[in-house]
Amino acid sequence: MNSITPRVRFAPSPTGYLHIGGLRTALYNFLFAKNKNGKLILRIEDTDRKRFVEGAVENLNDTLNWAGITFDEGPDIGGESGPYLQSERLQIYKELVEKLVAEQKAYYCFCTPERLEQLREEQQKLKLPQAKYDKHCLSLSKSEIDEKLNSNIPFVIRLNVKPDQKVFFNDVIRETVEFDTNNIDDQVLLKSDGFPTYHLANVVDDHLMEITDVIRGEEWLSSTPKHVILYDYFGWDKPGFAHLPLLLNPDKSKLSKRQGDVAVEDYREKGYLKEALINFVALLGWNFGDDKEFYEMDELIEKFSLERVHKAGAVFNLEKLNWLNYEHLRKKPDAEVLKMLRTEISKSEFSSNIYSDEYLIKIIGAMKERVSFVKDYLTKSPYFFQAPESYEEQNLKKRWLEDSAELLNKLKERFEALVNPSKEDFEKALEEIAGQLNIIKGKFVHPLRIAVSGVGEGPGVYDILSVLGKEETISRINSALKKLS
RNA sequence: GGCGCGUUCGUCUAGUGGCUUAGGACGCCGCCCUCUCAAGGCGGAGAUCGCGGGUUCGAAUCCCGCACGCGCUACCA
């Protein structure tokens, strides 16, 4: 629209963990800001004291940081528009809302929760089209208000919505959205505990922090007219709006616990790479218009635009995430996988064993195309970390034949003669003996695989052998011969 | 109930009036490769574009109605 530097914000409330939907909202804000050379602000919406969770802010920071979403301003970083914790901005909200009261754009309300409850029940009984506050306290005289205020009767401040008007605003994703003010409640702006509600706080802060574009979840679309009224009452310019489609459960309801993991930290703990999660979540509701599905963060930044965000909600589908995790993992340099593998080992039953970098790198080379998660290295090929103690029953039945022990014994003798054998040396030795005895290779290969790994699947046998080396190979053949003869 | 938003293969999506017998990806199935499992290559099943009306020579694409789903409807965000 103009040449002003875009300023956007991610404004979570500290109720525990970062929701996967929150991650996507944060990501879209981040991508939008980076793409336009703008600023991203982190603001903590801690205006609900009942829902505040200790340590939630730290957790939010930690998770966002892990995901690679960085902020230009925020509680920990500082900035010129602070404080970035709404609980530290109470005075600001109070002063501004009082200005609105002075102009009759908002008013004191002394109604008790009981009366409000009763009002709602009555309205329901009468089957009124919509339940709204009845503006009861709007008719209070100045002296009545002062008297109640002086005797410390609890109060809230409500937005004075004028009836019979149209409110409309433009949404980048949904275009023009229109509401009738008759359907808009006199929303509480300031609660009786002196804290603002979301509606007041977000408008005030977005204005004061010079936010140019509000990018948030679709659940906010219905309350946006209240915000628009507020901007008008204050006489402020409105930011641009973009309401993102919701992330959905398999049954299409709003993504929630009960139907799977919703916390980003759950996925982190399960071994998902941040690259995969970011890639996946970015594509849930956005695409560039071509067939590309594998993205790194910098490409997302380059190509992202709100105009290409979809309108409809998207089901969070684990299978595609798993595939992306596989794709990102296999593209990582071995040295990086090595680091991750080491931490995985340290958490495993093999933690007391010692493996050289060289050895682990060989395992990575052999297994890379067979794993989706780093932990798969341990679960799919435990034999690289410890000699097999038992042999898979099914496979044994099929592959361990009458003559297997004898053939394996002959093969072992061949191997013993080898000096520092490579993969090719092992292969040649096996082929030679098979040729000499005129027996097909499979008769050697399968029993050998069982002996050395205990299972019937995995990398090529010669690859396994070259990872294990001559000594270990022979020792494993020996114990297999002992146990299986 | 009211208001709002949405609706293309099971899922994520391409598609903005003719290039579409609706394309890709994940998943699924089959074949090839092969010492196994993967990977890779090739192929297959899978969408009457929610439904019904219009507009137009022509509609997934434009308009209207309906249905369904979801969101909001708090002194929660």
PDB file of C-alpha atoms in Angstrom, chain A residues 303-437:
ATOM      1  CA  LYS A 303       8.164 -16.791  -1.881  1.00  0.00           C
ATOM      2  CA  PHE A 304       5.609 -16.192   0.828  1.00  0.00           C
ATOM      3  CA  SER A 305       2.677 -13.860   0.363  1.00  0.00           C
ATOM      4  CA  LEU A 306      -0.624 -13.486   2.181  1.00  0.00           C
ATOM      5  CA  GLU A 307      -2.474 -13.265  -1.104  1.00  0.00           C
ATOM      6  CA  ARG A 308      -1.763 -16.933  -1.701  1.00  0.00           C
ATOM      7  CA  VAL A 309      -3.100 -18.100   1.648  1.00  0.00           C
ATOM      8  CA  HIS A 310      -6.207 -20.266   1.354  1.00  0.00           C
ATOM      9  CA  LYS A 311      -9.576 -19.604   2.799  1.00  0.00           C
ATOM     10  CA  ALA A 312     -10.495 -23.074   3.988  1.00  0.00           C
ATOM     11  CA  GLY A 313      -9.193 -24.887   7.065  1.00  0.00           C
ATOM     12  CA  ALA A 314      -6.608 -27.636   6.697  1.00  0.00           C
ATOM     13  CA  VAL A 315      -6.473 -31.024   8.385  1.00  0.00           C
ATOM     14  CA  PHE A 316      -3.209 -31.697  10.158  1.00  0.00           C
ATOM     15  CA  ASN A 317      -1.990 -34.874   8.504  1.00  0.00           C
ATOM     16  CA  LEU A 318       0.840 -36.776  10.194  1.00  0.00           C
ATOM     17  CA  GLU A 319       1.789 -38.921   7.217  1.00  0.00           C
ATOM     18  CA  LYS A 320       2.891 -36.019   5.128  1.00  0.00           C
ATOM     19  CA  LEU A 321       4.802 -34.567   8.058  1.00  0.00           C
ATOM     20  CA  ASN A 322       6.625 -37.878   8.441  1.00  0.00           C
ATOM     21  CA  TRP A 323       7.548 -37.851   4.773  1.00  0.00           C
ATOM     22  CA  LEU A 324       8.872 -34.311   5.041  1.00  0.00           C
ATOM     23  CA  ASN A 325      10.878 -35.292   8.080  1.00  0.00           C
ATOM     24  CA  TYR A 326      12.443 -38.077   6.042  1.00  0.00           C
ATOM     25  CA  GLU A 327      13.211 -35.701   3.206  1.00  0.00           C
ATOM     26  CA  HIS A 328      14.781 -33.097   5.429  1.00  0.00           C
ATOM     27  CA  LEU A 329      16.741 -35.632   7.410  1.00  0.00           C
ATOM     28  CA  ARG A 330      18.288 -37.256   4.368  1.00  0.00           C
ATOM     29  CA  LYS A 331      19.329 -33.860   3.016  1.00  0.00           C
ATOM     30  CA  LYS A 332      21.248 -33.001   6.140  1.00  0.00           C
ATOM     31  CA  PRO A 333      25.026 -33.292   6.014  1.00  0.00           C
ATOM     32  CA  ASP A 334      26.372 -36.415   7.720  1.00  0.00           C
ATOM     33  CA  ALA A 335      28.245 -34.346  10.262  1.00  0.00           C
ATOM     34  CA  GLU A 336      25.016 -32.832  11.472  1.00  0.00           C
ATOM     35  CA  VAL A 337      23.234 -36.150  11.597  1.00  0.00           C
ATOM     36  CA  LEU A 338      26.192 -37.456  13.565  1.00  0.00           C
ATOM     37  CA  LYS A 339      25.631 -34.874  16.270  1.00  0.00           C
ATOM     38  CA  MET A 340      21.981 -35.723  16.551  1.00  0.00           C
ATOM     39  CA  LEU A 341      22.748 -39.423  16.532  1.00  0.00           C
ATOM     40  CA  ARG A 342      25.150 -38.964  19.423  1.00  0.00           C
ATOM     41  CA  THR A 343      22.516 -37.306  21.577  1.00  0.00           C
ATOM     42  CA  GLU A 344      20.096 -40.049  20.635  1.00  0.00           C
ATOM     43  CA  ILE A 345      22.633 -42.680  21.655  1.00  0.00           C
ATOM     44  CA  SER A 346      23.254 -40.959  24.953  1.00  0.00           C
ATOM     45  CA  LYS A 347      19.564 -41.299  25.766  1.00  0.00           C
ATOM     46  CA  SER A 348      19.452 -44.959  24.742  1.00  0.00           C
ATOM     47  CA  GLU A 349      20.336 -48.354  26.115  1.00  0.00           C
ATOM     48  CA  PHE A 350      23.641 -48.046  24.258  1.00  0.00           C
ATOM     49  CA  SER A 351      24.682 -44.945  26.169  1.00  0.00           C
ATOM     50  CA  SER A 352      27.590 -46.652  27.919  1.00  0.00           C
ATOM     51  CA  ASN A 353      29.081 -48.016  24.697  1.00  0.00           C
ATOM     52  CA  ILE A 354      31.772 -46.122  22.869  1.00  0.00           C
ATOM     53  CA  TYR A 355      31.583 -45.525  19.137  1.00  0.00           C
ATOM     54  CA  SER A 356      34.010 -43.552  17.020  1.00  0.00           C
ATOM     55  CA  ASP A 357      32.833 -40.766  14.737  1.00  0.00           C
ATOM     56  CA  GLU A 358      34.176 -42.752  11.831  1.00  0.00           C
ATOM     57  CA  TYR A 359      32.080 -45.761  12.769  1.00  0.00           C
ATOM     58  CA  LEU A 360      28.910 -43.731  13.227  1.00  0.00           C
ATOM     59  CA  ILE A 361      29.414 -41.961   9.924  1.00  0.00           C
ATOM     60  CA  LYS A 362      29.537 -45.349   8.236  1.00  0.00           C
ATOM     61  CA  ILE A 363      26.259 -46.305   9.850  1.00  0.00           C
ATOM     62  CA  ILE A 364      24.728 -43.084   8.667  1.00  0.00           C
ATOM     63  CA  GLY A 365      25.878 -43.815   5.139  1.00  0.00           C
ATOM     64  CA  ALA A 366      24.324 -47.253   5.236  1.00  0.00           C
ATOM     65  CA  MET A 367      21.036 -46.259   6.834  1.00  0.00           C
ATOM     66  CA  LYS A 368      20.341 -42.773   5.557  1.00  0.00           C
ATOM     67  CA  GLU A 369      17.760 -43.802   2.996  1.00  0.00           C
ATOM     68  CA  ARG A 370      16.000 -46.072   5.438  1.00  0.00           C
ATOM     69  CA  VAL A 371      15.246 -43.712   8.307  1.00  0.00           C
ATOM     70  CA  SER A 372      12.693 -40.997   8.835  1.00  0.00           C
ATOM     71  CA  PHE A 373      13.838 -40.026  12.315  1.00  0.00           C
ATOM     72  CA  VAL A 374      17.233 -39.942  13.941  1.00  0.00           C
ATOM     73  CA  LYS A 375      16.066 -42.421  16.536  1.00  0.00           C
ATOM     74  CA  ASP A 376      15.326 -44.866  13.704  1.00  0.00           C
ATOM     75  CA  TYR A 377      19.058 -45.484  13.436  1.00  0.00           C
ATOM     76  CA  LEU A 378      18.844 -47.225  16.797  1.00  0.00           C
ATOM     77  CA  THR A 379      15.502 -48.934  16.398  1.00  0.00           C
ATOM     78  CA  LYS A 380      15.917 -50.042  12.792  1.00  0.00           C
ATOM     79  CA  SER A 381      19.526 -51.101  12.975  1.00  0.00           C
ATOM     80  CA  PRO A 382      20.346 -51.919  16.605  1.00  0.00           C
ATOM     81  CA  TYR A 383      22.838 -54.490  15.313  1.00  0.00           C
ATOM     82  CA  PHE A 384      25.243 -51.717  14.459  1.00  0.00           C
ATOM     83  CA  PHE A 385      25.343 -50.780  18.099  1.00  0.00           C
ATOM     84  CA  GLN A 386      25.355 -54.209  19.652  1.00  0.00           C
ATOM     85  CA  ALA A 387      25.786 -57.766  18.394  1.00  0.00           C
ATOM     86  CA  PRO A 388      22.458 -59.551  18.019  1.00  0.00           C
ATOM     87  CA  GLU A 389      21.480 -61.684  20.954  1.00  0.00           C
ATOM     88  CA  SER A 390      18.664 -63.448  19.204  1.00  0.00           C
ATOM     89  CA  TYR A 391      17.579 -64.093  15.658  1.00  0.00           C
ATOM     90  CA  GLU A 392      14.268 -63.216  14.141  1.00  0.00           C
ATOM     91  CA  GLU A 393      12.113 -66.316  14.175  1.00  0.00           C
ATOM     92  CA  GLN A 394      10.208 -65.779  10.936  1.00  0.00           C
ATOM     93  CA  ASN A 395      13.313 -65.033   9.001  1.00  0.00           C
ATOM     94  CA  LEU A 396      15.182 -67.947  10.421  1.00  0.00           C
ATOM     95  CA  LYS A 397      12.455 -70.289   9.319  1.00  0.00           C
ATOM     96  CA  LYS A 398      12.621 -69.011   5.775  1.00  0.00           C
ATOM     97  CA  ARG A 399      16.328 -68.381   5.308  1.00  0.00           C
ATOM     98  CA  TRP A 400      18.257 -70.646   7.648  1.00  0.00           C
ATOM     99  CA  LEU A 401      18.370 -73.923   5.788  1.00  0.00           C
ATOM    100  CA  GLU A 402      19.763 -77.366   6.330  1.00  0.00           C
ATOM    101  CA  ASP A 403      23.147 -76.507   4.893  1.00  0.00           C
ATOM    102  CA  SER A 404      23.396 -72.922   6.114  1.00  0.00           C
ATOM    103  CA  ALA A 405      25.724 -73.614   9.018  1.00  0.00           C
ATOM    104  CA  GLU A 406      28.109 -75.541   6.849  1.00  0.00           C
ATOM    105  CA  LEU A 407      28.186 -72.909   4.121  1.00  0.00           C
ATOM    106  CA  LEU A 408      28.591 -70.123   6.607  1.00  0.00           C
ATOM    107  CA  ASN A 409      31.478 -71.927   8.155  1.00  0.00           C
ATOM    108  CA  LYS A 410      33.217 -72.149   4.805  1.00  0.00           C
ATOM    109  CA  LEU A 411      32.511 -68.510   4.142  1.00  0.00           C
ATOM    110  CA  LYS A 412      33.960 -67.582   7.485  1.00  0.00           C
ATOM    111  CA  GLU A 413      37.213 -69.311   6.610  1.00  0.00           C
ATOM    112  CA  ARG A 414      37.406 -67.184   3.484  1.00  0.00           C
ATOM    113  CA  PHE A 415      36.789 -64.031   5.442  1.00  0.00           C
ATOM    114  CA  GLU A 416      39.477 -64.934   7.931  1.00  0.00           C
ATOM    115  CA  ALA A 417      42.041 -64.840   5.161  1.00  0.00           C
ATOM    116  CA  LEU A 418      41.150 -61.295   4.189  1.00  0.00           C
ATOM    117  CA  VAL A 419      43.300 -58.370   5.214  1.00  0.00           C
ATOM    118  CA  ASN A 420      41.487 -55.187   6.167  1.00  0.00           C
ATOM    119  CA  PRO A 421      38.685 -56.001   3.719  1.00  0.00           C
ATOM    120  CA  SER A 422      36.573 -53.419   1.962  1.00  0.00           C
ATOM    121  CA  LYS A 423      32.970 -53.896   0.960  1.00  0.00           C
ATOM    122  CA  GLU A 424      34.143 -55.134  -2.429  1.00  0.00           C
ATOM    123  CA  ASP A 425      36.578 -57.588  -0.852  1.00  0.00           C
ATOM    124  CA  PHE A 426      33.787 -59.174   1.159  1.00  0.00           C
ATOM    125  CA  GLU A 427      31.666 -59.359  -1.945  1.00  0.00           C
ATOM    126  CA  LYS A 428      34.408 -60.918  -4.026  1.00  0.00           C
ATOM    127  CA  ALA A 429      35.177 -63.493  -1.357  1.00  0.00           C
ATOM    128  CA  LEU A 430      31.560 -64.564  -1.192  1.00  0.00           C
ATOM    129  CA  GLU A 431      31.206 -64.719  -4.944  1.00  0.00           C
ATOM    130  CA  GLU A 432      34.337 -66.793  -5.288  1.00  0.00           C
ATOM    131  CA  ILE A 433      33.280 -69.432  -2.873  1.00  0.00           C
ATOM    132  CA  ALA A 434      29.784 -69.565  -4.305  1.00  0.00           C
ATOM    133  CA  GLY A 435      31.306 -70.019  -7.729  1.00  0.00           C
ATOM    134  CA  GLN A 436      33.688 -72.711  -6.621  1.00  0.00           C
ATOM    135  CA  LEU A 437      30.978 -74.715  -4.908  1.00  0.00           C
TER     136      LEU A 437
END
